[in-house]
Coordinates of N, CA, C and O in Angstrom, one line a residue:
M1 N 0.8 -1.2 0.0 CA 0.0 0.0 0.0 C 0.9 1.2 0.0 O 1.9 1.3 0.8
K2 N 0.6 2.2 -0.9 CA 1.4 3.4 -0.9 C 0.6 4.6 -0.3 O -0.3 5.2 -0.9
F3 N 1.0 5.0 0.9 CA 0.4 6.1 1.6 C 1.1 7.4 1.0 O 2.3 7.4 0.8
V4 N 0.4 8.4 0.9 CA 0.9 9.7 0.5 C 0.3 10.8 1.4 O -0.7 10.6 2.0
R5 N 1.0 12.0 1.4 CA 0.5 13.2 2.0 C 0.4 14.2 1.0 O 1.4 14.5 0.3
I6 N -0.8 14.8 0.7 CA -0.9 15.7 -0.4 C -1.6 17.0 0.1 O -2.3 17.0 1.1
Q7 N -1.4 18.0 -0.7 CA -2.1 19.3 -0.5 C -3.4 19.3 -1.4 O -3.2 19.1 -2.7
T8 N -4.5 19.4 -0.9 CA -5.8 19.5 -1.7 C -6.5 20.8 -1.4 O -6.1 21.5 -0.5
K9 N -7.6 21.1 -2.1 CA -8.3 22.3 -1.8 C -8.9 22.3 -0.4 O -9.2 23.3 0.2
D10 N -9.0 21.1 0.2 CA -9.5 21.0 1.6 C -8.4 21.0 2.6 O -8.6 20.7 3.8
G11 N -7.1 21.2 2.2 CA -6.0 21.2 3.1 C -5.1 20.0 2.9 O -5.2 19.3 1.9
I12 N -4.2 19.8 3.8 CA -3.3 18.6 3.8 C -4.0 17.4 4.2 O -4.6 17.4 5.3
Q13 N -3.9 16.3 3.4 CA -4.6 15.1 3.7 C -3.7 13.9 3.4 O -2.7 14.0 2.6
H14 N -4.0 12.8 4.0 CA -3.3 11.5 3.7 C -4.2 10.7 2.8 O -5.5 10.9 2.8
G15 N -3.6 9.9 2.0 CA -4.4 9.0 1.1 C -3.5 7.8 0.7 O -2.4 7.7 1.0
V16 N -4.2 7.0 -0.1 CA -3.6 5.8 -0.6 C -3.6 5.9 -2.1 O -4.7 6.1 -2.7
V17 N -2.5 5.7 -2.8 CA -2.4 5.7 -4.3 C -3.0 4.4 -4.8 O -2.5 3.3 -4.5
E18 N -3.9 4.6 -5.7 CA -4.5 3.4 -6.4 C -4.9 3.9 -7.8 O -5.7 4.8 -8.0
D19 N -4.4 3.2 -8.8 CA -4.7 3.4 -10.2 C -4.6 4.9 -10.7 O -5.5 5.4 -11.3
G20 N -3.6 5.6 -10.3 CA -3.4 7.0 -10.7 C -4.2 8.0 -9.9 O -4.2 9.2 -10.3
S21 N -4.9 7.6 -8.9 CA -5.7 8.5 -8.1 C -5.3 8.3 -6.6 O -4.5 7.3 -6.3
V22 N -5.7 9.2 -5.8 CA -5.5 9.1 -4.3 C -6.8 8.9 -3.6 O -7.7 9.8 -3.7
R23 N -7.0 7.8 -2.9 CA -8.2 7.6 -2.1 C -7.9 8.2 -0.7 O -7.0 7.8 0.0
I24 N -8.6 9.3 -0.4 CA -8.3 10.0 0.9 C -8.7 9.2 2.1 O -9.8 8.5 2.0
V25 N -7.9 9.2 3.1 CA -8.2 8.5 4.3 C -8.4 9.5 5.5 O -7.9 10.6 5.4
S26 N -9.1 9.1 6.5 CA -9.2 9.9 7.7 C -8.7 9.0 8.9 O -8.7 7.8 8.8
G27 N -8.4 9.7 10.0 CA -8.0 9.0 11.2 C -6.5 9.0 11.2 O -5.8 9.6 10.5
D28 N -5.9 8.2 12.1 CA -4.5 8.1 12.4 C -3.9 7.1 11.4 O -4.2 5.9 11.5
I29 N -3.1 7.5 10.4 CA -2.6 6.6 9.4 C -1.7 5.5 10.1 O -1.5 4.5 9.4
F30 N -1.2 5.7 11.3 CA -0.3 4.8 11.9 C -1.1 3.7 12.7 O -0.5 2.7 13.1
S31 N -2.4 3.9 12.8 CA -3.1 2.9 13.6 C -4.6 2.7 13.1 O -4.9 1.6 12.7
D32 N -5.4 3.7 13.2 CA -6.8 3.5 13.0 C -7.3 4.5 11.9 O -7.7 5.6 12.3
W33 N -7.3 4.1 10.7 CA -7.7 5.0 9.6 C -8.7 4.2 8.8 O -8.9 3.0 8.8
Q34 N -9.5 5.0 8.0 CA -10.5 4.4 7.1 C -10.6 5.3 5.8 O -10.3 6.5 5.9
F35 N -11.0 4.7 4.8 CA -11.2 5.5 3.5 C -12.5 6.4 3.7 O -13.4 6.0 4.3
T36 N -12.4 7.6 3.2 CA -13.5 8.5 3.3 C -14.5 8.4 2.2 O -15.6 9.0 2.3
G37 N -14.1 7.8 1.1 CA -15.0 7.7 0.0 C -14.6 8.8 -1.1 O -15.1 8.8 -2.2
K38 N -13.7 9.7 -0.7 CA -13.3 10.8 -1.6 C -12.0 10.3 -2.3 O -11.1 9.8 -1.7
T39 N -12.0 10.6 -3.6 CA -10.8 10.3 -4.4 C -10.4 11.6 -5.2 O -11.3 12.4 -5.6
V40 N -9.1 11.9 -5.2 CA -8.6 13.0 -6.0 C -7.5 12.5 -7.0 O -6.9 11.5 -6.7
P41 N -7.3 13.3 -8.0 CA -6.3 12.8 -9.0 C -4.9 12.9 -8.4 O -4.7 13.8 -7.5
F42 N -4.1 12.0 -8.7 CA -2.7 12.1 -8.2 C -1.9 13.1 -9.1 O -1.8 12.9 -10.3
E43 N -1.5 14.1 -8.4 CA -0.7 15.2 -9.1 C 0.6 15.4 -8.4 O 0.6 15.7 -7.2
A44 N 1.7 15.1 -9.0 CA 3.0 15.2 -8.4 C 3.3 16.5 -7.8 O 4.0 16.6 -6.7
D45 N 2.8 17.6 -8.3 CA 3.1 19.0 -7.8 C 2.4 19.2 -6.5 O 2.6 20.2 -5.8
K46 N 1.5 18.4 -6.1 CA 0.8 18.5 -4.8 C 1.2 17.5 -3.8 O 0.7 17.4 -2.7
L47 N 2.2 16.7 -4.1 CA 2.8 15.7 -3.3 C 3.7 16.3 -2.2 O 4.5 17.2 -2.5
L48 N 3.5 15.9 -1.0 CA 4.3 16.4 0.2 C 5.1 15.3 0.7 O 5.0 14.2 0.3
A49 N 6.0 15.6 1.6 CA 6.7 14.6 2.3 C 5.7 13.6 2.9 O 4.7 14.1 3.4
P50 N 5.9 12.3 2.9 CA 4.9 11.4 3.3 C 4.4 11.5 4.8 O 3.3 11.2 5.1
V51 N 5.3 12.0 5.6 CA 4.9 12.2 7.0 C 5.6 13.5 7.5 O 6.5 14.0 6.9
K52 N 5.1 14.0 8.6 CA 5.8 15.2 9.2 C 6.2 14.7 10.6 O 5.4 14.8 11.6
P53 N 7.4 14.2 10.7 CA 7.8 13.6 12.0 C 8.2 14.7 13.0 O 8.5 15.8 12.7
E54 N 8.2 14.3 14.3 CA 8.7 15.2 15.4 C 10.2 15.5 15.2 O 10.6 16.6 15.4
S55 N 10.9 14.5 14.8 CA 12.3 14.7 14.6 C 12.8 13.6 13.6 O 12.0 12.6 13.3
I56 N 14.0 13.8 13.0 CA 14.5 12.8 12.1 C 15.8 12.2 12.6 O 16.7 12.9 12.8
L57 N 15.7 10.9 12.9 CA 16.9 10.3 13.4 C 17.7 9.8 12.2 O 17.2 9.1 11.4
C58 N 19.0 10.1 12.2 CA 19.9 9.8 11.1 C 21.0 8.9 11.6 O 21.4 9.0 12.7
I59 N 21.5 8.1 10.7 CA 22.7 7.2 11.0 C 23.8 7.6 10.0 O 23.6 7.6 8.8
G60 N 24.9 8.1 10.5 CA 26.0 8.5 9.6 C 27.1 7.5 9.4 O 27.3 6.6 10.3
R61 N 27.8 7.6 8.3 CA 28.9 6.7 8.0 C 28.6 5.3 8.2 O 29.3 4.5 8.8
N62 N 27.4 4.9 7.7 CA 26.9 3.5 7.9 C 27.3 2.5 6.8 O 26.9 1.4 6.8
Y63 N 28.2 2.9 5.9 CA 28.7 2.0 5.0 C 30.2 2.4 4.7 O 30.6 3.5 4.7
K64 N 31.0 1.4 4.4 CA 32.5 1.5 4.3 C 32.9 2.6 3.3 O 33.7 3.4 3.6
A65 N 32.3 2.6 2.1 CA 32.8 3.5 1.1 C 32.6 4.9 1.5 O 33.4 5.8 1.3
H66 N 31.5 5.2 2.2 CA 31.2 6.6 2.6 C 32.1 7.0 3.7 O 32.6 8.1 3.8
A67 N 32.4 6.1 4.6 CA 33.3 6.4 5.7 C 34.7 6.7 5.2 O 35.3 7.7 5.6
L68 N 35.1 5.9 4.2 CA 36.5 6.2 3.6 C 36.5 7.5 2.8 O 37.5 8.2 2.8
E69 N 35.4 7.8 2.1 CA 35.2 9.0 1.4 C 35.4 10.2 2.3 O 35.9 11.3 1.9
C70 N 34.9 10.1 3.5 CA 35.0 11.2 4.5 C 36.3 11.2 5.2 O 36.6 12.0 6.1
G71 N 37.2 10.2 4.9 CA 38.5 10.1 5.6 C 38.4 9.5 7.0 O 39.3 9.7 7.8
N72 N 37.4 8.7 7.2 CA 37.1 8.1 8.5 C 37.2 6.6 8.4 O 37.0 6.0 7.3
D73 N 37.5 5.9 9.5 CA 37.3 4.5 9.6 C 35.8 4.2 9.7 O 35.1 5.0 10.2
L74 N 35.4 3.0 9.4 CA 34.1 2.5 9.6 C 33.8 2.5 11.1 O 34.6 1.8 11.8
P75 N 32.8 3.2 11.6 CA 32.6 3.2 13.1 C 32.2 1.8 13.6 O 31.6 1.0 12.9
K76 N 32.6 1.5 14.9 CA 32.3 0.3 15.5 C 30.8 0.2 15.9 O 30.2 -0.8 15.9
K77 N 30.2 1.4 16.2 CA 28.8 1.5 16.5 C 28.2 2.6 15.6 O 28.9 3.5 15.1
P78 N 26.9 2.5 15.4 CA 26.3 3.5 14.5 C 26.5 4.9 15.1 O 26.5 5.2 16.3
V79 N 26.7 5.9 14.1 CA 26.9 7.3 14.5 C 25.5 7.9 14.3 O 24.9 7.9 13.2
L80 N 24.8 8.3 15.4 CA 23.5 8.8 15.4 C 23.5 10.3 15.5 O 24.3 10.8 16.3
F81 N 22.6 10.9 14.7 CA 22.4 12.4 14.9 C 20.9 12.7 14.5 O 20.3 11.8 13.9
I82 N 20.4 13.8 14.9 CA 19.0 14.2 14.7 C 19.0 15.4 13.8 O 19.8 16.3 14.0
K83 N 18.0 15.5 12.9 CA 17.7 16.7 12.1 C 16.4 17.1 12.6 O 15.5 16.3 12.9
A84 N 16.2 18.4 12.6 CA 14.9 19.0 12.9 C 13.9 18.7 11.8 O 14.3 18.6 10.6
N85 N 12.6 18.7 12.1 CA 11.6 18.4 11.1 C 11.5 19.5 10.0 O 11.0 19.3 9.0
N86 N 12.0 20.7 10.3 CA 11.9 21.8 9.3 C 13.0 21.6 8.3 O 13.0 22.4 7.3
A87 N 13.8 20.6 8.4 CA 14.8 20.3 7.3 C 14.2 19.4 6.3 O 14.8 19.2 5.2
L88 N 12.9 19.0 6.5 CA 12.3 18.1 5.6 C 11.5 18.9 4.5 O 10.8 19.9 4.8
C89 N 11.6 18.4 3.3 CA 10.8 19.1 2.2 C 10.2 18.0 1.4 O 10.6 16.8 1.4
G90 N 9.2 18.3 0.6 CA 8.5 17.4 -0.3 C 9.3 17.1 -1.5 O 10.3 17.8 -1.9
P91 N 8.9 16.1 -2.3 CA 9.7 15.6 -3.5 C 9.7 16.6 -4.6 O 10.6 16.6 -5.4
C92 N 8.8 17.6 -4.6 CA 8.8 18.6 -5.7 C 9.2 20.0 -5.2 O 9.2 20.9 -6.0
D93 N 9.6 20.1 -3.9 CA 10.0 21.3 -3.4 C 11.5 21.6 -3.7 O 12.3 20.7 -3.8
P94 N 11.8 22.9 -3.9 CA 13.2 23.2 -4.2 C 14.1 22.9 -2.9 O 13.6 23.1 -1.8
V95 N 15.3 22.5 -3.1 CA 16.3 22.4 -2.1 C 17.0 23.7 -2.0 O 17.7 24.1 -3.0
V96 N 16.9 24.5 -1.0 CA 17.5 25.8 -0.8 C 18.9 25.6 -0.2 O 19.0 25.1 1.0
I97 N 19.9 26.0 -0.9 CA 21.3 25.9 -0.3 C 21.8 27.4 -0.2 O 22.1 28.0 -1.2
P98 N 21.9 27.9 1.0 CA 22.3 29.2 1.2 C 23.8 29.4 0.9 O 24.7 28.9 1.5
Q99 N 24.0 30.1 -0.2 CA 25.4 30.2 -0.8 C 26.4 30.9 0.1 O 27.6 30.6 0.2
E100 N 25.9 31.9 0.9 CA 26.8 32.6 1.8 C 27.3 31.8 3.0 O 28.2 32.2 3.6
H101 N 26.7 30.6 3.2 CA 27.1 29.8 4.3 C 27.6 28.4 3.9 O 27.9 27.5 4.7
T102 N 27.7 28.2 2.6 CA 28.0 26.9 2.0 C 29.3 26.9 1.2 O 29.4 27.7 0.2
V103 N 30.3 26.1 1.6 CA 31.5 25.9 0.8 C 31.2 24.9 -0.3 O 31.5 25.0 -1.5
K104 N 30.6 23.8 0.2 CA 30.3 22.7 -0.7 C 29.1 21.9 -0.2 O 29.1 21.5 0.9
A105 N 28.1 21.8 -1.1 CA 26.9 21.0 -0.7 C 27.1 19.6 -1.1 O 27.8 19.3 -2.2
D106 N 26.7 18.6 -0.3 CA 26.8 17.2 -0.6 C 25.4 16.6 -0.6 O 24.5 17.1 0.1
Y107 N 25.2 15.6 -1.3 CA 23.9 14.9 -1.3 C 24.1 13.4 -1.3 O 25.2 12.9 -1.7
E108 N 23.1 12.7 -0.7 CA 23.2 11.2 -0.7 C 21.8 10.7 -0.9 O 20.9 11.2 -0.2
A109 N 21.6 9.7 -1.7 CA 20.3 9.0 -1.8 C 20.3 8.1 -0.6 O 21.2 7.4 -0.2
E110 N 19.1 8.1 0.1 CA 19.0 7.4 1.4 C 17.7 6.6 1.4 O 16.7 7.0 0.7
L111 N 17.7 5.5 2.1 CA 16.5 4.8 2.4 C 16.0 5.3 3.7 O 16.7 5.3 4.7
A112 N 14.8 5.9 3.7 CA 14.2 6.4 5.0 C 13.2 5.4 5.5 O 12.3 4.9 4.8
V113 N 13.3 5.1 6.8 CA 12.4 4.1 7.4 C 11.5 5.0 8.3 O 11.9 5.8 9.1
V114 N 10.2 4.8 8.1 CA 9.2 5.5 8.8 C 8.7 4.6 10.0 O 8.2 3.5 9.8
I115 N 9.0 5.1 11.2 CA 8.7 4.3 12.4 C 7.2 4.7 12.8 O 6.9 5.9 12.9
G116 N 6.4 3.7 13.0 CA 5.0 4.0 13.1 C 4.5 4.0 14.5 O 3.3 4.4 14.8
K117 N 5.3 3.7 15.5 CA 4.8 3.8 16.9 C 6.0 4.0 17.8 O 7.2 3.7 17.4
T118 N 5.8 4.5 19.0 CA 6.8 4.8 19.9 C 7.6 3.5 20.2 O 7.1 2.5 20.5
A119 N 9.0 3.7 20.2 CA 9.8 2.5 20.4 C 10.9 2.9 21.4 O 11.5 4.0 21.3
K120 N 11.2 2.0 22.3 CA 12.3 2.2 23.3 C 12.8 0.9 23.7 O 11.9 0.0 24.1
C121 N 14.1 0.7 23.7 CA 14.6 -0.6 24.1 C 14.0 -1.8 23.4 O 13.6 -2.8 24.1
V122 N 13.9 -1.7 22.1 CA 13.2 -2.7 21.3 C 14.3 -3.8 20.9 O 15.4 -3.4 20.5
S123 N 13.9 -5.0 21.0 CA 14.9 -6.1 20.7 C 15.0 -6.2 19.2 O 14.1 -5.7 18.4
E124 N 16.0 -6.8 18.7 CA 16.2 -7.0 17.3 C 15.1 -7.8 16.7 O 14.6 -7.5 15.6
E125 N 14.6 -8.8 17.4 CA 13.5 -9.6 16.9 C 12.2 -8.8 16.8 O 11.4 -9.2 15.9
E126 N 12.0 -7.8 17.6 CA 10.7 -7.0 17.6 C 10.8 -5.8 16.7 O 9.8 -5.2 16.4
A127 N 12.0 -5.5 16.2 CA 12.2 -4.2 15.5 C 11.2 -3.9 14.3 O 10.7 -2.8 14.2
F128 N 11.1 -4.9 13.5 CA 10.2 -4.7 12.3 C 8.8 -4.4 12.6 O 8.0 -3.9 11.8
A129 N 8.3 -4.8 13.8 CA 6.9 -4.6 14.2 C 6.7 -3.1 14.4 O 5.5 -2.6 14.4
Y130 N 7.8 -2.3 14.5 CA 7.6 -0.8 14.7 C 7.7 0.0 13.4 O 7.6 1.2 13.4
V131 N 8.1 -0.7 12.3 CA 8.3 0.0 11.0 C 6.9 0.1 10.3 O 6.2 -0.9 10.1
F132 N 6.6 1.3 10.0 CA 5.3 1.6 9.3 C 5.5 1.4 7.8 O 4.7 0.9 7.1
G133 N 6.7 1.9 7.3 CA 7.0 1.8 5.9 C 8.3 2.4 5.5 O 9.1 2.7 6.4
Y134 N 8.6 2.5 4.2 CA 9.8 3.0 3.7 C 9.6 4.0 2.7 O 8.5 4.0 2.0
T135 N 10.5 4.9 2.5 CA 10.4 5.9 1.4 C 11.8 6.3 1.0 O 12.8 5.9 1.7
C136 N 12.0 7.0 -0.1 CA 13.3 7.5 -0.6 C 13.5 8.8 0.1 O 12.6 9.6 0.3
A137 N 14.8 9.1 0.3 CA 15.2 10.4 0.8 C 16.4 10.9 0.1 O 17.3 10.1 -0.3
N138 N 16.5 12.2 0.0 CA 17.7 12.9 -0.5 C 18.3 13.7 0.6 O 17.8 14.7 1.0
D139 N 19.4 13.2 1.2 CA 20.0 13.9 2.4 C 21.0 14.9 1.8 O 22.0 14.5 1.2
V140 N 20.7 16.1 2.0 CA 21.6 17.2 1.5 C 22.2 17.9 2.7 O 21.5 18.3 3.7
S141 N 23.5 18.0 2.7 CA 24.2 18.7 3.8 C 25.3 19.5 3.2 O 25.7 19.4 2.1

């Protein structure tokens, strides 16, 4: 199932992509949602980031080639950092790079994992039960 977040004349809504249209849903997309009966055309220019998270947890230097490219050894443990949710933009939004503060911009194609419920001290065996879905991300720094 492909969930999307879109801008419509009625505001920002969630929906499910089916046959080139978006079936609008109501309720909490992470737990208790239902179809509203409303369908809108799928238009890429109205597509938003799929969710608006409270924060974005990132893992840095998580593969050998990137660590070496940065002049670092592969870390023994994941390097974690957080980005604020205002760093997130939609797939059709421009990426604004302030030239006066940027020597070199870098980008990376990333797999973004959307966590669907609060998780703390989760075992490896239970981890996938907390994953709502996946999406593509372009990490620009």
